[in-house]
């Protein structure tokens, strides 16, 4: 079976000489969870944002769900990918002027042209899975951060994606709200969802991920299974990073 | 500053203001006595005895000055409302082009805004009148199945007639104001956070749909106040109608002053006509603003 994500030597510089991505290569197979770790500014966010065309790259090869992406973006291809790939952001980015249910039904109705009733039924099903169906009629600002992020996950799931991207989904949350989001993500992984997750949550990475990819200064330092990465990381740079995380 | 000083200062300013108003009123009465006209409005009901090229309601030269002024007010309202709609439509399209991803469209709209904003409106109106519409009268006679006819008077669109003067003024005002409206709308669009753009793009929504369904509703509260002042400017700028010979309230006032010498009364009437027009615009916009804010209370 073809892997969901194949990246070969992805390179991108925002300013000349400074590389946000430096020859990044990776593969994510169906049903696997890849956790991307690294210090801030290491290029983790840039990397996963290239996967749904929010960022472009200068050189290298990228294939998402078998669709080849070039360094010069082809809008139609990007649109095709976005319909099959869900994304969850650090700042939730819910639409504040739409109700929770409207946030979720927007894309199914206007992108997939599904019937309103059908989209609402599926939306309510997703909300109940996330344990927030009682909030369907409310607006984003009336919900806590953890609830908003679970709505964002439900919104990403509404298009029945084959790949889910998480860009630091718990970094903007109060500590006591983090677990409710991580639990929802755990359940998705158990159901066999293919996921790429940028996070600092070691516990989640240990339990859920199949591979941990560690980045620094736009380079992939190492890719290891969590059992090796967290106990016996191959690279000095990775160990230093983990030590710093532990001390916090 | 101590409270005593504050009261003293305010008192002083009041005295100066009263003196100024007193001088103005004195000048006025002295001038009125000199002309021997006095201050009254009874002339309003005498026949105007001048013709009007355009009148939305029946009008002949034997009708009263008051009726002529009302016709002028209607003509003003007609050109203001139509320009307001066209300017908003044009401005929105230009703002979308300017903020969109297409760099050629972005460049064209930026050039449009620059050129329009940096040349005088009077010049633009002259351009549209003499280059755009007056030329039509002599050169072109186009008839398309009696639906769209260009004659030597203007344009006849399935029974609705638009004079060259009206078209030049309306188009000139619309294009001039649209450049400003485009910038107001662009400002509102920029005020919406980048995350909202990324969120709708990630969901596979097209740029156009995202702009209309996600960005614009959130930009409206920032757009409305600026839009209101542009509408008020448009209303006031419509008095340049006199340059292209369109009979708006200002042009008719001008004619009446020439005929009757009633400058003071006419200016008072003009003042209140515009106050009425602009209050109409401000209040309508205030209602729209409140509706939007109410529907977005939760944000």
Coordinates of N, CA, C and O in Angstrom, one line a residue, chain A residues 74-247:
Chain A
X74 N 0.0 24.1 -7.3 CA -1.1 24.0 -8.2 C -2.4 24.0 -7.4 O -2.7 23.1 -6.7
X75 N -3.1 25.1 -7.5 CA -4.3 25.4 -6.6 C -5.3 24.2 -6.6 O -5.8 23.8 -5.6
X76 N -5.5 23.6 -7.8 CA -6.5 22.5 -7.9 C -6.0 21.3 -7.1 O -6.8 20.6 -6.4
X77 N -4.7 21.0 -7.2 CA -4.2 19.8 -6.5 C -4.2 20.1 -5.0 O -4.6 19.2 -4.2
X78 N -3.8 21.3 -4.6 CA -3.9 21.7 -3.2 C -5.3 21.5 -2.6 O -5.5 21.0 -1.6
X79 N -6.3 22.0 -3.5 CA -7.7 22.0 -3.1 C -8.1 20.5 -2.9 O -8.8 20.2 -1.9
X80 N -7.7 19.6 -3.8 CA -8.0 18.2 -3.7 C -7.4 17.6 -2.4 O -8.1 16.8 -1.7
X81 N -6.2 18.0 -2.1 CA -5.6 17.5 -0.8 C -6.3 18.0 0.4 O -6.6 17.2 1.3
X82 N -6.7 19.3 0.4 CA -7.3 19.8 1.6 C -8.7 19.2 1.8 O -9.1 19.2 3.0
X83 N -9.3 18.7 0.8 CA -10.6 18.0 1.0 C -10.4 16.6 1.7 O -11.4 16.0 2.2
X84 N -9.2 16.1 1.7 CA -9.0 14.8 2.2 C -8.0 14.8 3.5 O -7.7 13.8 4.0
X85 N -7.6 16.0 3.8 CA -6.7 16.2 5.0 C -7.3 17.2 6.0 O -7.6 18.3 5.6
X86 N -7.4 16.8 7.2 CA -7.9 17.7 8.2 C -6.7 18.4 9.0 O -5.7 17.8 9.1
X87 N -7.0 19.6 9.5 CA -5.9 20.3 10.3 C -6.5 20.9 11.5 O -7.6 21.5 11.5
X88 N -5.7 20.7 12.6 CA -6.1 21.3 13.9 C -5.0 22.3 14.3 O -3.8 21.9 14.3
X89 N -5.4 23.5 14.7 CA -4.4 24.5 15.0 C -4.2 24.8 16.5 O -5.0 24.5 17.3
X90 N -3.0 25.4 16.8 CA -2.7 25.7 18.2 C -3.8 26.7 18.7 O -4.3 26.5 19.9
X91 N -4.2 27.7 17.9 CA -5.2 28.7 18.4 C -6.6 28.3 18.0 O -7.4 29.2 17.9
X92 N -6.9 27.1 17.8 CA -8.2 26.6 17.5 C -8.7 27.1 16.1 O -9.2 26.3 15.3
X93 N -8.7 28.5 16.0 CA -9.2 29.1 14.7 C -10.6 28.7 14.4 O -10.9 28.5 13.2
X94 N -11.5 28.6 15.4 CA -12.9 28.4 15.1 C -13.5 29.7 14.5 O -12.9 30.7 14.7
X95 N -14.6 29.6 13.7 CA -15.2 30.8 13.2 C -16.1 31.4 14.2 O -17.1 30.8 14.5
X96 N -15.7 32.6 14.8 CA -16.4 33.1 15.9 C -17.9 33.5 15.6 O -18.7 33.6 16.5
X97 N -18.2 33.8 14.3 CA -19.5 34.3 14.0 C -20.5 33.1 13.7 O -21.6 33.4 13.4
X98 N -20.0 31.9 13.7 CA -20.8 30.7 13.4 C -21.0 29.9 14.7 O -20.1 29.8 15.5
X99 N -22.1 29.3 14.8 CA -22.4 28.4 16.0 C -21.5 27.2 15.9 O -20.9 26.9 14.8
X100 N -21.4 26.4 17.0 CA -20.5 25.2 17.0 C -20.9 24.3 15.8 O -20.0 23.8 15.1
X101 N -22.2 24.0 15.7 CA -22.6 23.1 14.7 C -22.4 23.7 13.3 O -22.0 22.9 12.4
X102 N -22.6 25.0 13.1 CA -22.3 25.6 11.8 C -20.9 25.6 11.4 O -20.5 25.4 10.3
X103 N -20.0 25.7 12.5 CA -18.6 25.5 12.2 C -18.2 24.2 11.6 O -17.4 24.1 10.7
X104 N -19.0 23.2 12.1 CA -18.7 21.8 11.6 C -19.3 21.5 10.3 O -18.7 20.8 9.4
X105 N -20.5 22.0 10.0 CA -21.2 21.7 8.8 C -20.8 22.5 7.6 O -21.1 22.2 6.5
X106 N -20.0 23.6 7.9 CA -19.7 24.5 6.8 C -19.0 23.8 5.6 O -19.4 23.9 4.5
X107 N -17.9 23.1 5.9 CA -17.2 22.5 4.8 C -18.0 21.3 4.1 O -18.0 21.3 2.9
X108 N -18.6 20.4 4.9 CA -19.4 19.4 4.2 C -20.4 20.0 3.3 O -20.6 19.5 2.2
X109 N -21.1 21.1 3.7 CA -22.2 21.6 2.8 C -21.6 22.4 1.7 O -22.0 22.3 0.5
X110 N -20.6 23.2 1.9 CA -20.1 24.1 0.9 C -18.9 23.6 0.0 O -18.7 24.1 -1.0
X111 N -18.2 22.6 0.6 CA -17.1 22.0 -0.2 C -17.6 20.7 -0.8 O -17.4 20.4 -2.0
X112 N -18.2 19.8 0.0 CA -18.6 18.5 -0.5 C -20.0 18.5 -1.0 O -20.4 17.4 -1.5
X113 N -20.7 19.6 -0.9 CA -22.1 19.7 -1.4 C -23.0 18.7 -0.8 O -23.9 18.2 -1.5
X114 N -22.8 18.4 0.4 CA -23.7 17.4 1.1 C -25.0 18.2 1.6 O -24.9 19.4 1.7
X115 N -26.1 17.4 1.8 CA -27.3 18.1 2.2 C -27.1 18.6 3.7 O -26.4 18.0 4.5
X116 N -27.8 19.7 4.0 CA -27.7 20.3 5.3 C -28.0 19.4 6.4 O -27.3 19.2 7.4
X117 N -29.1 18.7 6.2 CA -29.6 17.8 7.3 C -28.6 16.6 7.5 O -28.3 16.3 8.7
X118 N -28.1 16.1 6.4 CA -27.2 15.0 6.5 C -25.9 15.5 7.2 O -25.4 14.8 8.1
X119 N -25.4 16.7 6.9 CA -24.2 17.2 7.5 C -24.4 17.5 8.9 O -23.5 17.3 9.8
X120 N -25.6 18.0 9.3 CA -25.9 18.3 10.7 C -25.9 17.0 11.5 O -25.5 16.9 12.7
X121 N -26.6 15.9 11.0 CA -26.6 14.7 11.7 C -25.2 14.1 12.0 O -24.9 13.7 13.1
X122 N -24.4 14.2 10.9 CA -23.0 13.7 11.1 C -22.2 14.6 12.1 O -21.4 14.1 12.9
X123 N -22.5 15.9 12.0 CA -21.9 16.9 12.9 C -22.2 16.6 14.3 O -21.3 16.6 15.2
X124 N -23.5 16.3 14.6 CA -23.9 16.0 15.9 C -23.3 14.7 16.4 O -22.9 14.6 17.6
X125 N -23.1 13.7 15.5 CA -22.5 12.4 15.9 C -21.0 12.7 16.3 O -20.6 12.2 17.3
X126 N -20.3 13.6 15.5 CA -18.9 13.9 15.9 C -18.8 14.6 17.2 O -18.0 14.3 18.0
X127 N -19.8 15.6 17.4 CA -19.8 16.3 18.7 C -20.0 15.4 19.9 O -19.4 15.5 20.9
X128 N -20.9 14.4 19.7 CA -21.2 13.5 20.8 C -19.9 12.6 21.0 O -19.6 12.3 22.2
X129 N -19.2 12.3 20.0 CA -18.0 11.5 20.1 C -17.0 12.3 20.9 O -16.2 11.8 21.7
X130 N -17.0 13.6 20.7 CA -16.0 14.5 21.4 C -16.6 14.9 22.8 O -16.0 15.7 23.5
X131 N -17.8 14.5 23.1 CA -18.4 14.7 24.4 C -18.9 16.2 24.6 O -19.0 16.7 25.7
X132 N -19.2 16.8 23.5 CA -19.6 18.3 23.6 C -20.9 18.5 22.8 O -21.2 19.6 22.4
X133 N -21.7 17.5 22.6 CA -23.0 17.7 21.8 C -23.9 18.6 22.4 O -24.7 19.3 21.7
X134 N -23.8 18.8 23.7 CA -24.8 19.8 24.4 C -24.4 21.2 24.1 O -25.2 22.1 24.3
X135 N -23.3 21.5 23.5 CA -22.9 22.8 23.1 C -23.2 23.2 21.7 O -22.8 24.3 21.2
X136 N -23.8 22.3 20.9 CA -24.0 22.5 19.5 C -24.5 23.9 19.1 O -24.1 24.4 18.1
X137 N -25.5 24.4 19.9 CA -26.1 25.7 19.5 C -25.3 26.9 20.0 O -25.6 28.0 19.6
X138 N -24.3 26.7 20.8 CA -23.5 27.8 21.4 C -22.5 28.3 20.4 O -22.4 27.8 19.3
X139 N -21.9 29.4 20.8 CA -20.8 30.0 19.9 C -19.4 29.8 20.5 O -19.3 29.6 21.7
X140 N -18.4 29.8 19.7 CA -17.1 29.4 20.2 C -16.6 30.2 21.5 O -16.1 29.5 22.4
X141 N -16.9 31.5 21.6 CA -16.5 32.2 22.7 C -17.1 31.8 24.0 O -16.7 32.2 25.1
X142 N -18.2 31.0 23.9 CA -18.9 30.6 25.2 C -18.3 29.3 25.7 O -18.7 28.8 26.7
X143 N -17.3 28.7 25.0 CA -16.7 27.5 25.4 C -15.3 27.7 26.0 O -14.7 28.6 25.7
X144 N -14.9 26.7 26.8 CA -13.5 26.7 27.3 C -12.6 26.3 26.2 O -13.0 25.8 25.1
X145 N -11.3 26.6 26.4 CA -10.3 26.3 25.4 C -10.3 24.8 25.0 O -10.2 24.5 23.8
X146 N -10.4 23.9 26.0 CA -10.4 22.5 25.7 C -11.6 22.1 24.9 O -11.5 21.3 24.0
X147 N -12.7 22.7 25.2 CA -13.9 22.4 24.4 C -13.8 22.9 23.0 O -14.2 22.3 22.1
X148 N -13.2 24.1 22.9 CA -13.1 24.7 21.6 C -12.1 23.8 20.7 O -12.4 23.6 19.5
X149 N -11.1 23.3 21.3 CA -10.2 22.5 20.6 C -10.8 21.2 20.1 O -10.6 20.7 19.0
X150 N -11.7 20.7 21.0 CA -12.4 19.4 20.6 C -13.4 19.7 19.4 O -13.6 18.9 18.6
X151 N -14.0 20.9 19.5 CA -14.8 21.3 18.3 C -14.0 21.4 17.0 O -14.4 20.9 16.0
X152 N -12.8 22.0 17.2 CA -11.9 22.1 16.0 C -11.5 20.7 15.5 O -11.4 20.5 14.3
X153 N -11.4 19.7 16.4 CA -11.1 18.4 15.9 C -12.3 17.8 15.2 O -12.2 17.2 14.1
X154 N -13.5 18.0 15.7 CA -14.7 17.6 15.1 C -14.9 18.2 13.7 O -15.3 17.6 12.7
X155 N -14.5 19.5 13.6 CA -14.6 20.2 12.4 C -13.7 19.6 11.3 O -14.0 19.5 10.2
X156 N -12.5 19.3 11.8 CA -11.5 18.7 10.9 C -12.0 17.3 10.4 O -11.7 16.8 9.3
X157 N -12.7 16.6 11.3 CA -13.2 15.2 11.0 C -14.4 15.2 10.1 O -14.7 14.2 9.5
X158 N -15.1 16.4 10.0 CA -16.4 16.4 9.3 C -16.2 16.1 7.8 O -17.2 15.6 7.2
X159 N -15.0 16.3 7.2 CA -14.8 16.0 5.8 C -14.3 14.5 5.6 O -13.9 14.1 4.6
X160 N -14.4 13.7 6.7 CA -14.0 12.3 6.7 C -12.5 12.2 6.2 O -12.3 11.6 5.1
X161 N -11.6 12.9 6.8 CA -10.2 13.0 6.2 C -9.5 11.6 6.4 O -9.8 10.8 7.2
X162 N -8.5 11.5 5.5 CA -7.7 10.3 5.5 C -6.4 10.6 6.2 O -5.6 9.7 6.5
X163 N -6.1 11.8 6.6 CA -4.9 12.2 7.3 C -5.3 13.4 8.2 O -6.0 14.3 7.7
X164 N -4.9 13.4 9.4 CA -5.1 14.5 10.3 C -3.8 15.2 10.7 O -2.9 14.4 11.1
X165 N -3.7 16.5 10.6 CA -2.5 17.2 11.0 C -2.8 18.0 12.3 O -3.9 18.7 12.4
X166 N -2.0 17.9 13.3 CA -2.2 18.7 14.5 C -0.9 19.6 14.7 O 0.2 19.1 14.8
X167 N -1.2 20.9 14.8 CA -0.1 21.8 15.0 C -0.1 22.3 16.4 O -0.8 23.3 16.7
X168 N 0.6 21.7 17.3 CA 0.7 22.0 18.8 C -0.7 22.2 19.3 O -1.1 23.3 19.8
X169 N -1.5 21.2 19.3 CA -3.0 21.3 19.6 C -3.2 21.6 21.1 O -4.3 22.1 21.4
X170 N -2.2 21.4 22.0 CA -2.5 21.7 23.4 C -1.7 22.8 24.0 O -1.8 23.1 25.2
X171 N -0.9 23.5 23.1 CA 0.0 24.5 23.6 C -0.7 25.7 24.1 O -0.1 26.5 24.9
X172 N -1.9 26.0 23.6 CA -2.6 27.2 24.1 C -3.6 26.9 25.2 O -4.4 27.8 25.5
X173 N -3.6 25.7 25.7 CA -4.6 25.3 26.7 C -4.1 25.4 28.2 O -2.9 25.3 28.4
X174 N -5.0 25.6 29.1 CA -4.7 25.5 30.5 C -4.3 24.1 30.8 O -4.9 23.2 30.2
X175 N -3.3 23.9 31.8 CA -2.8 22.5 32.0 C -3.9 21.5 32.3 O -3.9 20.4 31.8
X176 N -5.0 22.0 33.1 CA -6.0 21.0 33.4 C -7.0 20.7 32.3 O -7.8 19.8 32.4
X177 N -6.8 21.4 31.2 CA -7.7 21.2 30.0 C -7.0 20.3 28.9 O -7.6 20.0 27.9
X178 N -5.7 20.1 29.1 CA -4.9 19.4 28.1 C -5.4 18.0 27.9 O -5.5 17.5 26.7
X179 N -5.6 17.3 29.0 CA -5.9 15.8 28.9 C -7.2 15.5 28.1 O -7.3 14.6 27.3
X180 N -8.2 16.4 28.2 CA -9.5 16.1 27.5 C -9.2 16.1 26.0 O -9.9 15.4 25.2
X181 N -8.3 17.0 25.5 CA -8.0 17.0 24.1 C -7.1 15.8 23.7 O -7.3 15.2 22.7
X182 N -6.1 15.6 24.6 CA -5.2 14.4 24.3 C -6.0 13.1 24.2 O -5.8 12.2 23.4
X183 N -7.0 13.0 25.1 CA -7.8 11.8 25.2 C -8.6 11.6 23.9 O -8.7 10.5 23.3
X184 N -9.1 12.7 23.4 CA -9.9 12.7 22.1 C -8.9 12.2 21.0 O -9.3 11.4 20.1
X185 N -7.7 12.7 21.0 CA -6.7 12.3 20.0 C -6.3 10.9 20.1 O -6.1 10.2 19.1
X186 N -6.2 10.4 21.4 CA -5.9 9.0 21.6 C -6.9 8.1 21.0 O -6.6 7.1 20.3
X187 N -8.2 8.4 21.2 CA -9.3 7.6 20.6 C -9.2 7.6 19.1 O -9.5 6.5 18.5
X188 N -8.9 8.7 18.5 CA -8.8 8.8 17.0 C -7.7 7.8 16.6 O -7.8 7.1 15.6
X189 N -6.5 7.8 17.3 CA -5.4 7.0 16.9 C -5.8 5.5 17.0 O -5.5 4.7 16.2
X190 N -6.6 5.2 18.1 CA -7.1 3.8 18.3 C -8.0 3.4 17.2 O -8.0 2.2 16.8
X191 N -8.8 4.3 16.6 CA -9.7 4.0 15.5 C -8.9 3.9 14.2 O -9.5 3.6 13.2
X192 N -7.6 4.1 14.2 CA -6.8 3.8 13.0 C -6.6 5.0 12.2 O -6.2 4.9 11.0
X193 N -6.8 6.3 12.7 CA -6.6 7.5 11.9 C -5.1 7.7 11.7 O -4.3 7.5 12.7
X194 N -4.7 8.1 10.5 CA -3.3 8.5 10.3 C -3.1 9.9 10.7 O -3.9 10.8 10.4
X195 N -2.1 10.1 11.6 CA -2.0 11.4 12.2 C -0.5 11.9 12.2 O 0.4 11.1 12.4
X196 N -0.3 13.2 11.9 CA 1.0 13.8 12.2 C 0.8 14.9 13.2 O 0.0 15.8 13.0
X197 N 1.5 14.8 14.3 CA 1.2 15.6 15.5 C 2.5 16.4 15.9 O 3.5 15.7 16.3
X198 N 2.4 17.7 15.9 CA 3.5 18.5 16.4 C 3.1 18.8 17.9 O 2.1 19.3 18.1
X199 N 3.9 18.3 18.8 CA 3.6 18.5 20.2 C 4.8 18.4 21.1 O 5.8 17.9 20.7
X200 N 4.6 18.9 22.4 CA 5.7 18.7 23.4 C 5.2 17.7 24.4 O 5.9 17.6 25.4
X201 N 4.0 17.1 24.2 CA 3.5 16.2 25.2 C 4.2 14.8 25.2 O 3.8 14.0 24.3
X202 N 5.1 14.6 26.1 CA 5.9 13.4 26.1 C 5.0 12.2 26.3 O 5.1 11.1 25.6
X203 N 4.1 12.3 27.3 CA 3.2 11.2 27.6 C 2.5 10.7 26.4 O 2.4 9.5 26.1
X204 N 1.9 11.6 25.7 CA 1.1 11.3 24.5 C 2.0 10.6 23.4 O 1.7 9.6 22.9
X205 N 3.2 11.2 23.2 CA 4.1 10.7 22.2 C 4.5 9.2 22.6 O 4.6 8.4 21.7
X206 N 4.8 9.0 23.9 CA 5.2 7.7 24.3 C 4.1 6.7 24.1 O 4.3 5.6 23.6
X207 N 2.8 7.0 24.5 CA 1.7 6.1 24.4 C 1.2 5.9 23.0 O 0.9 4.7 22.6
X208 N 1.1 6.9 22.2 CA 0.3 6.9 21.0 C 1.1 6.8 19.7 O 0.7 6.1 18.8
X209 N 2.3 7.4 19.7 CA 3.0 7.5 18.4 C 3.7 6.2 18.0 O 4.0 5.3 18.8
X210 N 3.9 6.1 16.7 CA 4.6 4.9 16.2 C 6.1 5.3 15.9 O 7.0 4.5 16.0
X211 N 6.2 6.6 15.6 CA 7.5 7.2 15.3 C 7.6 8.6 15.9 O 6.6 9.3 15.9
X212 N 8.8 8.9 16.4 CA 9.0 10.3 16.8 C 10.1 10.9 15.9 O 11.1 10.3 15.7
X213 N 9.8 12.1 15.3 CA 10.7 12.7 14.4 C 11.2 14.0 15.2 O 10.4 14.8 15.6
X214 N 12.5 14.1 15.4 CA 13.1 15.2 16.1 C 13.8 16.2 15.2 O 14.6 15.8 14.4
X215 N 13.4 17.4 15.2 CA 14.0 18.5 14.3 C 14.7 19.5 15.1 O 14.3 19.9 16.2
X216 N 15.7 20.1 14.4 CA 16.4 21.3 14.9 C 17.0 22.1 13.8 O 17.5 21.5 12.9
X217 N 16.8 23.4 13.8 CA 17.2 24.3 12.7 C 16.8 23.7 11.3 O 17.6 23.8 10.4
X218 N 15.6 23.3 11.2 CA 15.1 22.8 9.9 C 15.6 21.4 9.4 O 15.2 20.9 8.4
X219 N 16.5 20.8 10.2 CA 17.0 19.5 9.9 C 16.3 18.4 10.7 O 15.9 18.6 11.8
X220 N 16.1 17.2 10.1 CA 15.7 16.1 10.9 C 16.9 15.5 11.6 O 17.9 15.1 10.9
X221 N 16.9 15.6 12.9 CA 18.1 15.1 13.7 C 18.0 13.5 13.8 O 18.9 12.8 13.5
X222 N 16.8 13.1 14.2 CA 16.6 11.6 14.2 C 15.1 11.2 14.1 O 14.2 12.0 14.5
X223 N 14.8 10.0 13.6 CA 13.5 9.5 13.6 C 13.6 8.1 14.2 O 14.3 7.2 13.7
X224 N 12.9 8.0 15.4 CA 13.0 6.7 16.1 C 11.6 6.3 16.7 O 10.8 7.2 16.9
X225 N 11.4 5.0 17.0 CA 10.2 4.7 17.7 C 10.3 5.3 19.1 O 11.4 5.5 19.6
X226 N 9.1 5.6 19.7 CA 9.2 6.3 21.0 C 9.9 5.6 22.1 O 10.6 6.2 22.9
X227 N 9.9 4.2 22.0 CA 10.6 3.4 23.0 C 12.1 3.7 23.1 O 12.7 3.8 24.1
X228 N 12.6 3.9 21.9 CA 14.0 4.3 21.8 C 14.3 5.7 22.1 O 15.1 6.1 22.9
X229 N 13.5 6.6 21.4 CA 13.7 8.1 21.5 C 13.7 8.5 23.0 O 14.5 9.3 23.3
X230 N 12.7 8.1 23.8 CA 12.6 8.6 25.1 C 13.5 8.0 26.1 O 13.8 8.5 27.2
X231 N 14.0 6.8 25.8 CA 14.9 6.1 26.8 C 16.4 6.2 26.4 O 17.3 6.4 27.2
X232 N 16.6 6.1 25.1 CA 18.0 6.0 24.6 C 18.1 6.7 23.3 O 18.5 6.0 22.3
X233 N 17.9 8.0 23.2 CA 17.9 8.7 22.0 C 19.3 8.6 21.3 O 20.3 8.6 22.0
X234 N 19.3 8.5 20.0 CA 20.6 8.2 19.3 C 21.5 9.4 19.3 O 22.7 9.3 19.3
X235 N 20.9 10.6 19.3 CA 21.7 11.8 19.1 C 21.8 12.6 20.4 O 20.9 12.8 21.1
X236 N 23.0 13.2 20.6 CA 23.3 14.1 21.7 C 22.2 15.2 21.7 O 21.7 15.6 22.8
X237 N 21.9 15.8 20.5 CA 21.0 17.0 20.5 C 19.6 16.6 21.0 O 19.0 17.4 21.7
X238 N 19.2 15.4 20.6 CA 17.9 14.9 21.1 C 17.8 14.8 22.6 O 16.9 15.2 23.3
X239 N 18.9 14.2 23.2 CA 19.0 14.0 24.6 C 18.9 15.3 25.4 O 18.3 15.4 26.4
X240 N 19.7 16.3 24.8 CA 19.7 17.6 25.4 C 18.3 18.2 25.5 O 17.9 18.8 26.5
X241 N 17.6 18.1 24.4 CA 16.3 18.6 24.3 C 15.3 18.0 25.3 O 14.6 18.6 26.0
X242 N 15.4 16.6 25.4 CA 14.6 15.9 26.3 C 14.9 16.3 27.8 O 14.0 16.4 28.6
X243 N 16.1 16.5 28.1 CA 16.5 16.9 29.4 C 15.9 18.2 29.8 O 15.3 18.4 30.8
X244 N 15.9 19.1 28.8 CA 15.3 20.4 29.0 C 13.8 20.3 29.3 O 13.3 21.0 30.1
X245 N 13.1 19.5 28.5 CA 11.7 19.3 28.6 C 11.4 18.7 30.0 O 10.5 19.2 30.7
X246 N 12.2 17.8 30.5 CA 12.0 17.1 31.8 C 12.1 18.2 32.9 O 11.4 18.1 33.9
X247 N 13.1 19.1 32.7 CA 13.3 20.1 33.8 C 12.2 21.1 34.0 O 12.2 21.8 34.9

